[in-house]
Amino acid sequence: MSHTSFLGIPVEGRITPGDRVPQRPLSELQPLVRALVDDDAVVEFGWKQYTPYFNDGEACVFDAWGFWVRTTADRADAGVEDLGVGEYDEPHPTLGGPRLDRGQYPYTEHPYEGDDPERYGRARALADAVGSGAFDDVLLEAFGDHATVRVRRTGITVEFYDHD
């Protein structure tokens, strides 16, 4: 039995720690967003964010995922599912990226392949930040739950994300 206090009031009993990712402030996300917004070769980027309605008996926890980037060199009709940048995505069509060996889990990520490692690095840094869970409070407050977020230099569009 542990002894501690909350606001000076003694607490007795076993406290089970949570596994929540420590949150980081918007000020740490801002330079990563700016690096893509200010890049003339980046047309737009975005992600999905929501709390699942059901998670096979596990806790339903808000998450942001599915980060993608459209550049001036990408096909205009390319779907966002083809423009992913992140840990489990195949190389981006114009930014490149690491090739994944999906032979067994966890996947093996090979070195970067492509012609634009610096731009890919900036996109990947933001993708990793959005997907890390460390900015979930900031993203939830800014764009809400059940949302698709699309960022362009001229503004940000938020649409309701309908999921099962």
Short mmCIF file of C-alpha atoms in Angstrom, two decimals:
data_model
loop_
_atom_site.label_atom_id
_atom_site.label_comp_id
_atom_site.label_asym_id
_atom_site.label_seq_id
_atom_site.Cartn_x
_atom_site.Cartn_y
_atom_site.Cartn_z
CA MET A 1 0.00 0.00 0.00
CA SER A 2 1.42 3.36 -0.96
CA HIS A 3 1.01 6.58 0.95
CA THR A 4 0.88 9.84 -0.90
CA SER A 5 -1.28 12.92 -0.95
CA PHE A 6 -3.39 14.88 -3.36
CA LEU A 7 -3.77 18.59 -2.58
CA GLY A 8 -2.53 17.81 0.91
CA ILE A 9 -5.18 15.11 1.46
CA PRO A 10 -3.69 11.70 2.28
CA VAL A 11 -4.23 9.00 -0.35
CA GLU A 12 -4.06 5.33 0.57
CA GLY A 13 -4.17 2.34 -1.70
CA ARG A 14 -2.41 1.03 -4.75
CA ILE A 15 -2.23 3.59 -7.55
CA THR A 16 -2.08 2.04 -11.00
CA PRO A 17 -0.11 4.34 -13.31
CA GLY A 18 -1.58 5.11 -16.71
CA ASP A 19 0.29 4.65 -19.97
CA ARG A 20 -0.59 8.00 -21.50
CA VAL A 21 2.06 9.66 -23.67
CA PRO A 22 3.39 12.82 -21.99
CA GLN A 23 1.95 15.81 -23.83
CA ARG A 24 3.99 18.54 -25.51
CA PRO A 25 2.94 22.14 -26.18
CA LEU A 26 1.86 23.70 -29.46
CA SER A 27 5.08 25.74 -29.45
CA GLU A 28 7.04 22.53 -30.15
CA LEU A 29 4.77 21.53 -33.04
CA GLN A 30 4.76 24.99 -34.66
CA PRO A 31 8.23 24.85 -36.32
CA LEU A 32 7.47 21.43 -37.81
CA VAL A 33 4.21 22.69 -39.33
CA ARG A 34 5.88 25.91 -40.55
CA ALA A 35 8.65 23.93 -42.27
CA LEU A 36 6.04 22.39 -44.61
CA VAL A 37 3.66 25.34 -44.89
CA ASP A 38 6.54 27.59 -45.96
CA ASP A 39 7.91 25.08 -48.50
CA ASP A 40 6.89 26.16 -52.02
CA ALA A 41 7.03 22.55 -53.24
CA VAL A 42 4.43 21.43 -50.68
CA VAL A 43 0.87 22.05 -51.88
CA GLU A 44 -0.93 20.58 -48.88
CA PHE A 45 -0.69 17.99 -46.14
CA GLY A 46 -2.98 16.47 -43.56
CA TRP A 47 -4.09 13.60 -41.35
CA LYS A 48 -7.10 11.99 -39.67
CA GLN A 49 -7.81 12.21 -35.96
CA TYR A 50 -10.50 10.52 -33.91
CA THR A 51 -11.45 8.40 -30.95
CA PRO A 52 -12.59 4.98 -32.15
CA TYR A 53 -16.11 3.90 -31.22
CA PHE A 54 -14.91 0.33 -30.54
CA ASN A 55 -11.43 -1.15 -30.13
CA ASP A 56 -11.80 -4.93 -29.61
CA GLY A 57 -12.21 -4.53 -25.87
CA GLU A 58 -9.26 -2.17 -25.49
CA ALA A 59 -9.69 1.43 -24.35
CA CYS A 60 -10.95 3.78 -27.06
CA VAL A 61 -8.30 6.50 -27.11
CA PHE A 62 -8.06 9.58 -29.33
CA ASP A 63 -5.33 9.30 -31.97
CA ALA A 64 -4.03 11.22 -34.98
CA TRP A 65 -2.70 9.15 -37.87
CA GLY A 66 -2.53 8.76 -41.66
CA PHE A 67 -0.24 11.73 -42.32
CA TRP A 68 0.14 12.57 -46.02
CA VAL A 69 1.80 15.25 -48.17
CA ARG A 70 0.98 16.48 -51.69
CA THR A 71 3.82 18.22 -53.54
CA THR A 72 3.81 20.21 -56.77
CA ALA A 73 5.35 17.16 -58.47
CA ASP A 74 2.59 14.74 -57.40
CA ARG A 75 -0.22 13.78 -59.73
CA ALA A 76 -3.24 15.99 -59.11
CA ASP A 77 -5.52 12.94 -58.99
CA ALA A 78 -3.38 11.01 -56.48
CA GLY A 79 -5.41 10.01 -53.44
CA VAL A 80 -4.12 10.83 -49.99
CA GLU A 81 -3.75 7.10 -49.31
CA ASP A 82 -1.00 7.11 -51.99
CA LEU A 83 0.80 10.14 -50.50
CA GLY A 84 1.52 8.83 -47.00
CA VAL A 85 4.62 9.77 -45.07
CA GLY A 86 5.31 7.87 -41.88
CA GLU A 87 6.66 4.87 -40.11
CA TYR A 88 4.55 2.24 -41.91
CA ASP A 89 4.18 3.93 -45.29
CA GLU A 90 5.84 2.94 -48.52
CA PRO A 91 8.14 5.56 -50.09
CA HIS A 92 6.25 8.70 -51.09
CA PRO A 93 5.92 9.00 -54.92
CA THR A 94 7.93 12.24 -55.11
CA LEU A 95 9.57 12.67 -51.69
CA GLY A 96 10.92 9.14 -51.52
CA GLY A 97 11.42 7.44 -48.20
CA PRO A 98 12.59 4.20 -46.66
CA ARG A 99 11.45 0.93 -48.19
CA LEU A 100 9.77 -1.44 -45.73
CA ASP A 101 10.46 -5.14 -45.48
CA ARG A 102 7.08 -6.48 -44.41
CA GLY A 103 8.29 -10.08 -44.16
CA GLN A 104 7.76 -10.21 -40.40
CA TYR A 105 6.62 -7.88 -37.65
CA PRO A 106 8.11 -5.58 -36.55
CA TYR A 107 8.82 -4.38 -40.06
CA THR A 108 12.37 -3.58 -41.07
CA GLU A 109 12.81 -0.02 -42.32
CA HIS A 110 15.60 0.28 -44.89
CA PRO A 111 17.59 3.48 -45.54
CA TYR A 112 16.03 6.41 -47.37
CA GLU A 113 15.67 6.08 -51.14
CA GLY A 114 14.88 9.11 -53.30
CA ASP A 115 16.08 12.46 -54.58
CA ASP A 116 14.91 14.81 -51.83
CA PRO A 117 16.06 13.61 -48.39
CA GLU A 118 15.86 17.05 -46.75
CA ARG A 119 12.24 17.67 -47.75
CA TYR A 120 11.32 14.10 -46.87
CA GLY A 121 13.01 14.59 -43.49
CA ARG A 122 10.90 17.66 -42.75
CA ALA A 123 7.70 15.85 -43.76
CA ARG A 124 8.65 12.77 -41.75
CA ALA A 125 9.45 14.88 -38.67
CA LEU A 126 5.91 16.33 -38.73
CA ALA A 127 4.38 12.93 -39.53
CA ASP A 128 6.18 11.38 -36.57
CA ALA A 129 5.15 14.25 -34.27
CA VAL A 130 1.47 14.02 -35.29
CA GLY A 131 1.47 10.22 -34.97
CA SER A 132 3.44 10.09 -31.72
CA GLY A 133 0.52 10.91 -29.46
CA ALA A 134 2.60 13.65 -27.80
CA PHE A 135 0.48 16.41 -29.39
CA ASP A 136 -2.94 14.73 -29.07
CA ASP A 137 -4.25 17.33 -26.60
CA VAL A 138 -3.15 20.18 -28.89
CA LEU A 139 -4.66 18.54 -32.00
CA LEU A 140 -7.91 17.59 -30.27
CA GLU A 141 -8.38 21.12 -28.96
CA ALA A 142 -7.50 22.73 -32.31
CA PHE A 143 -9.44 20.49 -34.71
CA GLY A 144 -11.82 18.38 -32.63
CA ASP A 145 -12.60 14.71 -32.61
CA HIS A 146 -13.60 12.69 -35.69
CA ALA A 147 -11.84 15.04 -38.11
CA THR A 148 -9.90 15.03 -41.35
CA VAL A 149 -7.44 17.93 -41.31
CA ARG A 150 -6.08 19.46 -44.56
CA VAL A 151 -3.42 22.18 -44.28
CA ARG A 152 -2.57 24.61 -47.10
CA ARG A 153 -0.72 27.92 -47.04
CA THR A 154 -4.04 29.71 -47.46
CA GLY A 155 -5.78 27.95 -44.56
CA ILE A 156 -6.77 24.77 -42.80
CA THR A 157 -9.88 22.79 -43.66
CA VAL A 158 -11.47 20.46 -41.10
CA GLU A 159 -14.11 17.97 -42.19
CA PHE A 160 -16.03 15.47 -40.09
CA TYR A 161 -14.43 12.04 -40.39
CA ASP A 162 -17.05 9.31 -40.52
CA HIS A 163 -15.53 6.02 -39.38
CA ASP A 164 -16.74 2.72 -37.97
#
